[in-house]
Coordinates of C-alpha atoms in Angstrom, one line a residue:
M27 CA -18.8 -9.9 28.0
V28 CA -14.7 -9.3 27.5
I29 CA -11.9 -11.1 25.5
S30 CA -10.1 -11.9 29.4
D31 CA -13.6 -14.1 29.9
F32 CA -12.9 -16.0 26.6
G33 CA -11.8 -20.0 26.9
F34 CA -10.5 -19.7 30.4
G35 CA -13.7 -21.2 32.3
I36 CA -15.1 -17.6 33.6
S37 CA -18.6 -17.9 34.3
D38 CA -20.2 -15.6 31.4
F39 CA -18.6 -16.6 28.8
E40 CA -18.7 -20.8 30.2
I41 CA -22.5 -20.5 30.5
I42 CA -23.1 -19.5 27.4
R43 CA -20.1 -22.1 25.8
Q44 CA -21.9 -25.0 27.4
Q45 CA -25.9 -23.5 26.8
T46 CA -25.0 -24.0 22.9
A47 CA -22.9 -26.7 22.9
K48 CA -24.5 -29.8 22.7
K49 CA -27.2 -28.2 20.5
D50 CA -25.3 -26.5 17.5
H51 CA -21.5 -29.1 16.9
L52 CA -23.4 -30.3 13.6
E53 CA -24.7 -26.8 12.4
T54 CA -20.7 -26.1 12.4
Y55 CA -20.9 -28.8 9.8
E56 CA -23.6 -28.5 8.2
I57 CA -23.6 -32.8 8.5
R58 CA -27.1 -33.1 10.6
D59 CA -28.6 -35.2 8.0
M60 CA -26.0 -37.3 8.2
T61 CA -24.1 -40.6 8.6
I62 CA -20.3 -39.6 9.2
P63 CA -18.3 -43.1 8.3
R64 CA -16.1 -43.9 10.5
L65 CA -12.3 -43.0 10.0
G66 CA -10.7 -46.6 10.5
D67 CA -13.0 -47.1 7.3
V68 CA -12.0 -44.1 5.7
L69 CA -8.6 -44.9 5.9
I70 CA -8.4 -48.2 4.9
E71 CA -10.5 -48.1 2.2
Q72 CA -8.2 -44.9 0.8
G73 CA -5.9 -45.0 2.7
G74 CA -4.6 -48.3 2.0
L75 CA -4.6 -49.6 6.3
S76 CA -5.6 -53.4 7.0
P77 CA -8.0 -53.7 9.1
E78 CA -4.7 -55.5 11.9
I79 CA -3.6 -51.8 11.6
I80 CA -6.6 -50.3 12.8
E81 CA -7.3 -52.6 15.4
E82 CA -4.0 -52.5 16.4
G83 CA -4.8 -48.4 16.6
L84 CA -7.9 -49.7 18.2
E85 CA -6.3 -51.4 21.7
A86 CA -4.5 -48.5 21.9
Q87 CA -6.4 -46.0 21.9
A88 CA -8.4 -48.1 24.3
K89 CA -5.5 -47.5 26.7
N90 CA -5.5 -44.0 26.4
G91 CA -7.9 -42.6 25.1
E92 CA -6.2 -40.5 22.3
R93 CA -7.8 -39.6 18.7
L94 CA -7.3 -42.7 16.6
G95 CA -5.8 -41.2 13.4
Q96 CA -3.1 -39.4 16.5
I97 CA -2.1 -42.8 17.3
L98 CA -1.7 -43.9 14.1
V99 CA 0.5 -41.0 13.1
Q100 CA 2.1 -41.5 16.7
Q101 CA 3.3 -45.0 15.1
K102 CA 3.8 -43.5 12.3
K103 CA 1.8 -45.8 10.1
I104 CA -0.1 -42.5 8.7
S105 CA 1.4 -38.8 7.4
E106 CA -0.4 -36.1 9.1
K107 CA -0.7 -35.3 5.2
E108 CA -2.6 -38.5 5.0
L109 CA -4.4 -38.2 7.8
L110 CA -5.6 -35.1 7.7
D111 CA -7.2 -36.3 3.9
A112 CA -8.5 -38.8 5.7
L113 CA -10.6 -36.9 7.2
A114 CA -11.5 -33.9 4.6
L115 CA -12.9 -37.3 3.4
Q116 CA -14.7 -38.5 6.7
L117 CA -16.3 -35.7 7.5
D118 CA -17.2 -33.7 3.9
M119 CA -14.3 -30.7 4.6
D120 CA -11.7 -29.1 3.0
V121 CA -7.5 -28.9 3.4
M122 CA -5.6 -26.0 3.2
T123 CA -1.9 -26.8 2.7
S124 CA -0.3 -23.2 3.9
I125 CA -2.4 -19.9 4.9
D126 CA -1.1 -16.3 3.1
D127 CA 0.4 -13.6 4.6
T128 CA -2.6 -11.9 2.4
Q129 CA -4.9 -14.1 5.0
L130 CA -4.0 -13.0 8.0
R131 CA -6.0 -10.1 10.0
F132 CA -4.1 -9.3 13.3
D133 CA -7.9 -8.0 14.3
L134 CA -9.3 -11.3 14.3
V135 CA -6.7 -12.4 16.5
E136 CA -6.3 -9.8 18.7
Q137 CA -8.8 -10.6 21.8
L138 CA -6.8 -14.0 21.9
P139 CA -4.5 -15.3 24.0
I140 CA -1.3 -17.0 21.8
Q141 CA -1.0 -19.2 24.1
Y142 CA -4.9 -19.9 23.8
L143 CA -4.6 -20.8 20.0
K144 CA -1.2 -22.6 19.9
K145 CA -2.8 -25.2 22.5
H146 CA -5.8 -25.9 20.7
L147 CA -3.9 -24.9 17.1
I148 CA -7.0 -23.6 15.8
F149 CA -6.4 -19.7 14.0
P150 CA -9.0 -17.8 12.3
F151 CA -8.5 -16.3 8.6
Q152 CA -10.0 -14.5 6.5
S153 CA -10.8 -16.4 3.1
E154 CA -10.3 -14.2 -0.4
E155 CA -13.6 -14.0 -0.4
G156 CA -13.3 -12.1 2.3
T157 CA -15.9 -15.5 4.5
L158 CA -14.3 -15.9 7.9
M159 CA -12.4 -19.5 8.2
I160 CA -11.0 -22.0 10.8
A161 CA -8.3 -23.4 10.9
V162 CA -8.4 -26.1 12.8
N163 CA -5.7 -29.5 12.9
D164 CA -8.5 -31.2 15.1
P165 CA -11.6 -30.7 14.1
L166 CA -13.7 -33.4 16.5
D167 CA -12.7 -29.7 19.3
L168 CA -16.3 -28.6 18.8
E169 CA -16.2 -27.1 22.3
V170 CA -13.0 -24.7 21.2
I171 CA -14.4 -23.6 16.6
D172 CA -18.2 -23.1 18.7
D173 CA -16.1 -20.5 21.6
L174 CA -15.1 -18.6 18.4
R175 CA -18.2 -19.5 16.6
I176 CA -19.8 -16.6 19.8
L177 CA -17.1 -14.0 20.6
Y178 CA -17.5 -13.4 16.5
G179 CA -21.5 -13.7 16.1
K180 CA -21.8 -15.7 14.1
K181 CA -24.3 -18.8 13.0
Q182 CA -21.8 -20.2 10.8
I183 CA -18.6 -20.4 10.7
K184 CA -16.3 -22.4 8.3
P185 CA -13.7 -24.5 9.2
V186 CA -10.9 -26.0 7.1
L187 CA -7.8 -28.8 7.6
V188 CA -4.3 -27.4 8.3
P189 CA -1.2 -28.8 9.0
A190 CA -0.3 -28.2 12.6
R191 CA 3.5 -27.3 11.8
E192 CA 1.8 -23.9 9.5
I193 CA -1.7 -23.3 11.6
I194 CA 1.4 -22.9 15.0
S195 CA 3.2 -20.9 11.9
A196 CA -0.3 -18.4 11.0
I197 CA -0.1 -17.4 14.6
N198 CA 3.8 -16.7 15.0
R199 CA 3.1 -14.2 12.0
T200 CA -0.1 -12.3 12.5
Y201 CA 1.4 -11.8 16.1
G202 CA 4.6 -10.4 14.9
Q203 CA 2.4 -7.7 13.4
A204 CA 1.3 -6.8 17.0
N205 CA 0.8 -2.9 16.8
D206 CA 1.8 -2.2 20.6
T207 CA 3.6 0.8 20.5
A208 CA 6.8 1.2 22.6
E209 CA 5.2 4.7 24.2
Q210 CA 2.3 2.7 25.0
I211 CA 4.8 0.3 27.3
I212 CA 6.4 3.6 28.9
Q213 CA 3.3 4.6 29.8
D214 CA 1.8 1.1 31.4
M215 CA 5.5 1.4 33.3
D216 CA 4.6 5.6 34.8
Q217 CA 1.2 3.4 35.6
E218 CA 2.6 0.7 37.9
K219 CA 4.7 -0.1 40.7
D220 CA 7.0 -2.7 41.6
Q221 CA 8.0 -4.4 39.0
D222 CA 9.8 -7.3 38.7
L223 CA 12.4 -6.5 36.5
F224 CA 14.9 -9.1 36.6
S225 CA 11.8 -12.6 36.4
E226 CA 13.7 -15.6 33.6
L227 CA 12.7 -15.8 29.9
E228 CA 12.4 -19.6 30.4
E229 CA 16.0 -20.6 28.0
G230 CA 14.2 -20.8 24.6
G231 CA 11.5 -19.3 25.1
D232 CA 9.4 -17.9 22.7
L233 CA 9.8 -13.5 23.7
L234 CA 6.0 -13.5 21.6
D235 CA 4.6 -16.3 24.4
E236 CA 6.3 -13.9 27.3
T237 CA 3.1 -13.6 29.4
S238 CA 4.9 -11.6 32.0
E239 CA 3.1 -8.0 32.6
A240 CA 6.6 -6.3 33.9
P241 CA 6.5 -3.2 31.6
I242 CA 10.3 -2.7 31.6
I243 CA 10.4 -6.5 30.0
K244 CA 7.1 -6.0 27.8
L245 CA 10.0 -3.4 26.2
V246 CA 12.7 -5.5 25.6
N247 CA 10.9 -7.8 24.2
H248 CA 9.2 -5.0 22.5
I249 CA 13.1 -4.4 21.3
F250 CA 14.4 -7.2 19.7
A251 CA 11.0 -8.2 18.0
Q252 CA 10.8 -4.4 16.4
A253 CA 14.8 -4.6 15.7
V254 CA 14.0 -8.4 14.3
K255 CA 10.8 -7.6 12.2
S256 CA 13.1 -4.4 10.5
Q257 CA 16.1 -6.5 9.8
A258 CA 17.8 -5.1 11.6
S259 CA 21.9 -5.8 12.2
D260 CA 22.3 -4.5 15.8
I261 CA 20.7 -2.4 18.7
H262 CA 22.0 0.3 20.5
I263 CA 20.7 1.3 23.7
E264 CA 23.3 4.4 24.6
P265 CA 23.1 6.4 28.0
Y266 CA 23.8 10.8 27.4
Q267 CA 23.1 13.3 30.4
Q268 CA 19.3 13.7 29.6
N269 CA 18.2 10.9 27.5
L270 CA 18.1 7.6 26.6
Q271 CA 18.3 6.2 23.0
V272 CA 17.5 3.0 21.7
R273 CA 19.3 2.6 17.8
F274 CA 18.9 -0.1 15.1
R275 CA 21.1 -0.3 12.5
L276 CA 20.1 -1.2 9.5
D277 CA 21.3 -2.2 6.6
G278 CA 24.4 -0.7 7.0
V279 CA 23.4 3.0 9.0
L280 CA 22.3 3.4 12.2
H281 CA 18.4 5.0 13.3
N282 CA 17.2 6.1 16.8
V283 CA 13.5 3.9 16.4
L284 CA 13.2 4.8 20.4
T285 CA 14.4 7.7 23.5
P286 CA 12.7 6.4 26.6
P287 CA 12.5 8.0 29.7
R288 CA 16.2 8.3 31.3
R289 CA 15.7 6.3 34.2
L290 CA 14.4 3.5 32.7
H291 CA 18.0 2.7 31.7
A292 CA 19.3 0.6 34.6
A293 CA 16.2 -1.9 34.6
I294 CA 16.8 -2.2 30.5
V295 CA 20.5 -3.2 30.8
S296 CA 19.8 -5.7 34.3
R297 CA 16.8 -7.0 31.9
I298 CA 19.7 -7.6 29.3
K299 CA 22.0 -8.8 31.4
V300 CA 20.0 -11.4 32.9
M301 CA 18.6 -12.8 29.7
S302 CA 22.6 -13.4 28.7
R303 CA 23.5 -14.8 32.1
L304 CA 25.9 -11.4 33.5
D305 CA 26.9 -10.4 36.1
I306 CA 23.8 -7.5 36.7
A307 CA 25.9 -6.0 40.1
E308 CA 29.6 -5.7 37.7
K309 CA 28.8 -1.3 36.3
R310 CA 32.5 -0.7 36.0
L311 CA 34.2 -3.2 33.4
P312 CA 33.6 -4.4 29.5
Q313 CA 31.4 -7.2 29.8
D314 CA 30.4 -9.8 27.4
G315 CA 27.7 -12.4 26.6
R316 CA 25.4 -14.3 24.1
M317 CA 21.8 -14.8 24.3
E318 CA 19.6 -17.0 22.5
V319 CA 16.3 -15.3 21.2
K320 CA 13.3 -16.6 19.9
I321 CA 11.0 -14.0 18.2
G322 CA 8.1 -16.7 15.9
E323 CA 9.6 -19.5 13.9
R324 CA 12.7 -17.2 14.0
L325 CA 15.5 -18.0 16.0
V326 CA 17.9 -15.3 17.1
D327 CA 21.8 -15.5 18.5
V328 CA 22.8 -12.0 20.2
R329 CA 26.0 -11.3 21.0
V330 CA 26.2 -8.6 23.7
S331 CA 28.9 -6.1 24.7
C332 CA 28.6 -3.8 27.4
L333 CA 30.7 -0.9 28.1
P334 CA 30.6 2.2 31.4
T335 CA 30.4 5.5 30.1
A336 CA 30.6 8.9 31.9
F337 CA 26.5 8.9 32.1
G338 CA 25.9 5.1 32.6
E339 CA 26.6 0.8 31.1
R340 CA 26.9 1.2 26.9
V341 CA 25.0 -1.8 25.4
V342 CA 25.0 -2.9 22.0
L343 CA 24.0 -6.3 20.6
R344 CA 24.2 -8.0 17.1
L345 CA 22.0 -10.0 16.0
L346 CA 22.4 -12.8 14.2
E347 CA 18.9 -14.7 13.3
K348 CA 19.7 -18.2 12.7
S349 CA 17.1 -19.2 10.6
G350 CA 17.8 -16.5 7.8
K351 CA 18.5 -18.0 4.7
L352 CA 21.6 -18.3 2.7
L353 CA 22.2 -16.4 -0.6
S354 CA 22.8 -18.0 -3.8
L355 CA 26.1 -16.8 -5.5
E356 CA 23.9 -15.1 -7.9
E357 CA 21.8 -13.2 -5.2
I358 CA 25.0 -11.4 -4.0
G359 CA 25.4 -8.7 -6.4
L360 CA 28.1 -10.1 -8.8
T361 CA 27.2 -8.5 -12.3
V362 CA 27.4 -11.4 -15.3
E363 CA 31.0 -10.9 -15.6
A364 CA 32.5 -11.3 -12.7
L365 CA 29.6 -14.4 -11.1
A366 CA 31.8 -16.1 -14.4
E367 CA 35.2 -15.6 -12.8
M368 CA 34.4 -16.4 -9.6
R369 CA 32.3 -19.6 -11.2
K370 CA 35.8 -20.4 -12.6
L371 CA 37.8 -19.3 -9.4
I372 CA 36.2 -22.0 -6.7
Q373 CA 36.6 -24.4 -8.9
L374 CA 40.1 -24.5 -9.1
S375 CA 41.5 -27.4 -7.0
H376 CA 44.4 -25.0 -5.1
G377 CA 45.7 -21.8 -4.3
I378 CA 44.2 -18.9 -2.3
I379 CA 41.2 -16.6 -2.6
L380 CA 41.2 -14.0 -0.3
V381 CA 38.2 -11.8 -0.2
T382 CA 38.4 -8.4 1.3
G383 CA 38.1 -5.7 2.5
P384 CA 36.0 -3.5 6.5
T385 CA 33.8 -5.0 8.8
G386 CA 30.2 -5.7 8.0
S387 CA 31.7 -5.7 4.2
G388 CA 29.4 -8.4 3.7
K389 CA 32.6 -11.0 2.9
T390 CA 30.9 -14.0 5.5
T391 CA 28.1 -14.4 3.3
T392 CA 30.3 -14.0 0.2
L393 CA 32.4 -17.0 1.5
Y394 CA 29.5 -18.8 2.4
A395 CA 27.7 -18.2 -1.2
A396 CA 30.7 -19.7 -2.6
L397 CA 31.0 -23.5 -0.4
S398 CA 27.0 -23.6 -0.9
H399 CA 28.1 -23.3 -4.5
I400 CA 31.1 -26.0 -4.3
N401 CA 29.3 -28.3 -1.6
S402 CA 28.7 -32.1 -3.0
P403 CA 29.3 -35.3 -1.1
D404 CA 33.0 -35.2 -3.4
K405 CA 34.7 -32.7 -2.1
N406 CA 35.6 -32.8 2.2
I407 CA 35.4 -29.6 3.1
L408 CA 36.1 -28.0 6.3
T409 CA 35.8 -24.5 8.1
I410 CA 36.8 -22.4 10.9
E411 CA 35.3 -19.7 12.4
D412 CA 34.6 -16.8 14.7
P413 CA 31.7 -17.5 15.6
I414 CA 30.6 -19.7 12.9
E415 CA 26.9 -17.7 11.8
Y416 CA 26.0 -19.9 9.3
Q417 CA 25.3 -24.1 9.2
L418 CA 26.3 -25.7 6.4
E419 CA 24.9 -29.3 6.0
G420 CA 27.9 -31.3 4.3
I421 CA 31.0 -29.2 6.0
G422 CA 32.0 -29.5 8.8
Q423 CA 32.4 -26.5 11.1
M424 CA 35.2 -25.3 13.7
Q425 CA 34.4 -22.5 16.1
V426 CA 38.5 -21.0 16.8
S427 CA 38.2 -20.4 21.1
P428 CA 41.5 -18.4 22.7
K429 CA 40.3 -19.7 25.9
I430 CA 41.4 -23.3 25.0
N431 CA 44.0 -22.4 23.0
L432 CA 42.0 -23.1 20.7
T433 CA 43.3 -20.5 17.4
F434 CA 42.9 -19.9 14.1
A435 CA 46.8 -21.2 13.4
N436 CA 46.3 -24.6 16.0
G437 CA 42.6 -25.2 14.4
L438 CA 44.3 -24.9 11.0
R439 CA 47.1 -27.1 11.7
S440 CA 44.4 -29.6 13.1
M441 CA 42.2 -29.3 9.9
V442 CA 45.2 -29.8 6.8
R443 CA 45.9 -33.5 8.8
Q444 CA 41.7 -34.4 7.9
D445 CA 42.5 -34.7 4.6
P446 CA 40.2 -31.9 3.7
D447 CA 39.6 -30.4 -0.4
V448 CA 39.1 -26.8 0.6
I449 CA 39.7 -24.5 3.4
L450 CA 37.7 -21.9 5.1
V451 CA 40.0 -19.8 7.0
G452 CA 37.4 -17.0 8.9
E453 CA 40.2 -14.2 9.0
I454 CA 43.9 -14.4 8.7
R455 CA 45.5 -11.8 11.2
D456 CA 48.4 -12.9 12.2
L457 CA 51.5 -14.1 10.0
E458 CA 51.5 -18.1 11.3
T459 CA 48.0 -18.1 10.2
A460 CA 48.9 -16.8 6.9
E461 CA 52.3 -18.9 6.4
I462 CA 50.0 -21.5 7.8
A463 CA 47.1 -21.4 5.0
I464 CA 50.0 -20.7 1.7
H465 CA 50.9 -23.6 2.9
A466 CA 48.2 -25.7 2.5
A467 CA 47.8 -23.5 -0.5
L468 CA 51.0 -25.3 -1.9
T469 CA 50.2 -28.3 -0.9
G470 CA 47.1 -29.2 -3.2
H471 CA 44.2 -27.4 -1.3
L472 CA 42.0 -24.8 -1.7
V473 CA 42.2 -22.2 0.7
L474 CA 39.3 -19.3 1.6
S475 CA 39.9 -16.6 3.6
T476 CA 39.3 -12.6 4.1
L477 CA 41.5 -10.2 4.9
H478 CA 40.5 -6.2 6.4
T479 CA 42.0 -3.6 3.6
N480 CA 40.9 -1.1 1.9
D481 CA 41.4 -2.9 -2.1
A482 CA 42.7 -5.6 -3.3
A483 CA 45.6 -4.6 -4.4
S484 CA 46.6 -3.7 -0.5
A485 CA 46.2 -7.6 0.3
I486 CA 49.6 -8.4 -0.8
T487 CA 50.7 -5.0 1.0
R488 CA 49.4 -6.5 4.5
L489 CA 50.7 -9.9 3.6
T490 CA 53.9 -8.6 3.6
D491 CA 53.8 -6.5 6.3
M492 CA 53.1 -9.9 8.1
G493 CA 56.3 -11.3 7.3
I494 CA 55.6 -12.9 4.2
E495 CA 57.5 -13.5 1.0
P496 CA 56.3 -11.6 -1.6
F497 CA 57.1 -14.6 -3.7
L498 CA 54.8 -17.1 -2.0
A499 CA 52.4 -14.9 -1.6
S500 CA 52.5 -14.3 -5.8
S501 CA 52.9 -18.5 -5.8
A502 CA 50.0 -19.0 -3.7
V503 CA 47.3 -16.2 -4.0
Q504 CA 45.0 -16.8 -7.2
A505 CA 42.4 -13.7 -6.8
I506 CA 42.2 -10.9 -4.6
I507 CA 38.3 -10.5 -4.3
A508 CA 37.6 -6.4 -2.7
Q509 CA 33.7 -5.7 -1.4
R510 CA 31.3 -3.4 -0.5
L511 CA 28.2 -3.5 0.3
V512 CA 25.8 -0.6 -1.2
R513 CA 22.0 -0.2 0.3
L514 CA 19.4 -0.6 -2.7
L515 CA 16.3 2.3 -2.9
C516 CA 13.2 1.5 -2.3
P517 CA 11.1 0.7 -5.7
Q518 CA 7.8 2.2 -4.2
C519 CA 9.6 5.8 -3.1
K520 CA 12.7 6.0 -5.5
E521 CA 12.5 9.1 -8.4
A522 CA 14.3 9.9 -11.2
Y523 CA 16.7 13.9 -10.9
E524 CA 18.6 15.3 -12.2
P525 CA 22.3 14.9 -10.8
E526 CA 24.1 18.2 -9.6
A527 CA 28.1 18.2 -12.0
A528 CA 30.5 18.0 -9.5
Q529 CA 29.0 15.0 -7.8
L530 CA 29.4 13.4 -11.3
A531 CA 32.5 14.5 -11.9
E532 CA 33.7 13.2 -8.1
L533 CA 32.2 9.7 -8.9
G534 CA 33.8 10.0 -12.2
M535 CA 30.9 9.3 -14.3
N536 CA 30.0 10.2 -18.3
I537 CA 26.1 10.7 -18.0
E538 CA 25.7 9.3 -22.3
G539 CA 22.7 7.9 -23.7
P540 CA 18.8 7.9 -22.3
S541 CA 20.5 6.2 -18.7
P542 CA 18.0 7.7 -15.4
I543 CA 19.3 8.8 -12.7
F544 CA 17.6 8.1 -8.8
R545 CA 17.7 9.3 -5.8
S546 CA 15.8 8.1 -2.3
K547 CA 12.8 9.8 -1.0
G548 CA 11.2 7.9 1.4
C549 CA 8.2 5.4 2.5
Q550 CA 6.4 3.8 5.4
T551 CA 7.4 0.8 3.4
C552 CA 11.2 1.3 3.8
L553 CA 11.1 2.3 7.8
E554 CA 10.9 6.8 5.7
T555 CA 15.2 5.9 4.7
G556 CA 14.5 5.2 1.3
Y557 CA 16.4 2.3 0.9
R558 CA 15.1 -1.7 1.7
G559 CA 17.8 -4.1 1.6
R560 CA 21.8 -4.3 0.5
T561 CA 23.7 -5.2 -2.0
G562 CA 27.9 -5.9 -2.8
I563 CA 29.7 -3.7 -4.9
Y564 CA 33.3 -5.6 -6.3
E565 CA 36.6 -5.4 -7.7
F566 CA 38.8 -8.8 -9.0
L567 CA 42.4 -8.4 -8.8
R568 CA 43.6 -11.9 -10.6
M569 CA 46.9 -13.0 -10.1
T570 CA 47.6 -12.7 -13.3
E571 CA 51.9 -13.3 -14.9
G572 CA 51.9 -9.3 -14.9
I573 CA 50.8 -9.1 -11.4
K574 CA 53.1 -12.1 -9.9
S575 CA 56.5 -10.4 -11.9
L576 CA 55.1 -7.4 -10.1
V577 CA 54.0 -8.6 -7.1
L578 CA 58.0 -9.4 -6.9
S579 CA 59.7 -6.4 -7.5
T580 CA 57.2 -3.9 -5.1
S581 CA 54.1 -4.3 -3.0
D582 CA 52.9 -1.0 -3.7
A583 CA 49.3 -1.3 -3.4
N584 CA 48.6 2.2 -5.9
Q585 CA 50.7 0.0 -8.6
I586 CA 49.4 -3.1 -7.8
S587 CA 45.7 -1.3 -8.6
K588 CA 47.4 0.3 -11.0
A589 CA 48.8 -2.5 -12.9
A590 CA 45.3 -4.3 -12.7
M591 CA 43.3 -2.1 -14.2
A592 CA 45.3 -1.2 -16.9
E593 CA 44.9 -6.1 -17.5
G594 CA 41.1 -4.9 -17.3
M595 CA 40.0 -5.0 -13.8
V596 CA 37.0 -2.9 -12.4
N597 CA 37.4 -1.0 -9.4
L598 CA 34.9 -0.5 -6.9
R599 CA 34.1 2.7 -7.7
Q600 CA 33.2 1.4 -11.2
D601 CA 31.2 -1.3 -10.7
G602 CA 28.9 1.2 -8.0
I603 CA 28.7 3.6 -11.1
R604 CA 27.6 0.5 -12.7
K605 CA 24.8 -0.3 -10.3
V606 CA 23.5 3.5 -10.2
L607 CA 23.0 3.1 -14.2
E608 CA 20.9 0.4 -13.4
G609 CA 18.8 2.4 -10.4
R610 CA 20.1 0.2 -7.9
T611 CA 21.0 1.8 -5.8
T612 CA 22.4 6.5 -5.2
I613 CA 25.5 8.3 -6.4
S614 CA 25.2 8.9 -2.7
E615 CA 25.6 5.7 -1.7
V616 CA 28.6 4.8 -3.7
L617 CA 30.5 7.8 -2.6
R618 CA 29.8 6.6 1.2
V619 CA 31.7 2.8 0.3
T620 CA 34.5 4.1 -0.9
Q621 CA 35.5 7.4 -0.4
V622 CA 39.3 7.4 -0.4

């Protein structure tokens, strides 16, 4: 018997199930000699429901045929947890609130269609003792439980009651670990003809649920799933004369992950264009679009950019996981001193706090962490962003839209009239936005924003170049924070070593004491990169009286930086050295992101 015959009316399996169903239902639960109490009686005795509520539920049951427990949950007379507890008492079963990752086994479910498990809310897993368990939400769906018992060749199995959302979560997490490789999918293409390359994925549909047999669709879905699983920030699809290259940006660095045959390029690009609703016939002009993809429980916003090149369209996809966890101030890599300084800054009642750095240096993450820290019912916090990357509860967020002339400047001008306490401006790009932000800061608002500069002191130069008068900049700006992201060493494979003197000299390090220096090695856990995750390195430039006086006389970034360091500022490279000595990153990483 093959699994394709399972549970879908195929004759041989159906006959076996029908022959065994009546005989073995009670054996499944080991209650052949027990008198089972009625669910209504259990809910009256244990749940405190009145007989009248049970009678109303039974009347509804007579009309629609649904189970009494489901009706009472729908009517909000009881919660799902209360229903599961009552069923556990009625049937003498165990209840689990969740299924741990260590209990997931893909080999138990690889033969089962994901749609079947989700339809019946049932999931086989392994207990800590190695026992085969079946998570169920409806313990009276006996035929399905018997089907699994027969499939696994078990005389008895142990059903356990689990909330529906936890069963769905376990299914998604397990199927997200599927081991199908892109190479296997590409091999299938060689054996398939007349593929439907452009079939639509239902909007909002889960890629794990996609049942299309078209290999191109499978391949694109696989690329998305692997990128999300690897926590990639970007997917690059790059055509060259002889080959096609797919690369992921992991922790800020591009890695080759797949080299499909060159002939698949047009089909892959067309599939992505279909998903992002771009013009598949236009191949000569750049196009930008977006889409949302759902992979298990993870909802990912994808920004798509197509660019014509000599050998075909190059596609770059920026992935932004909407359900991604927002980091707190304590988690972004600030030292104890810097964390205390940041907390003081964001409690100010007015002024501008600028966060500077190149694209992809984590500026938005830092600002969101700051907003989350000060977010409270007594503050009116408004943001204007391009785009809105995370939804923040209790904060008003507005997205710029140049098509309708909703720019940073226009949006900020209107926002000031909304009686805000704190304003986040996604980026100060022009003189008009800078002037409005400074005016807001000088009239009693705390303004947080970003600039694209190499270090903190250069932000003053940038504002002056825009046309901001030095006396306004020195009055409005309270602090400038420059930052970069460095990759963290993989804790599983990092190794200590003796660095070369030239490397230490380039970084300006003097090693005193027993602090070991580590380097990356590479293992399966970190995909052979030697790194897992990233953290920030920072420099804080406070606008002290001395710095303000200097700004009035010069906008030279070097002079401002030297004066700030004389007052105790720790620059980016020095903060990076601290993290090297802590064994968290490498010398080469710090050199890479702090090049002068």
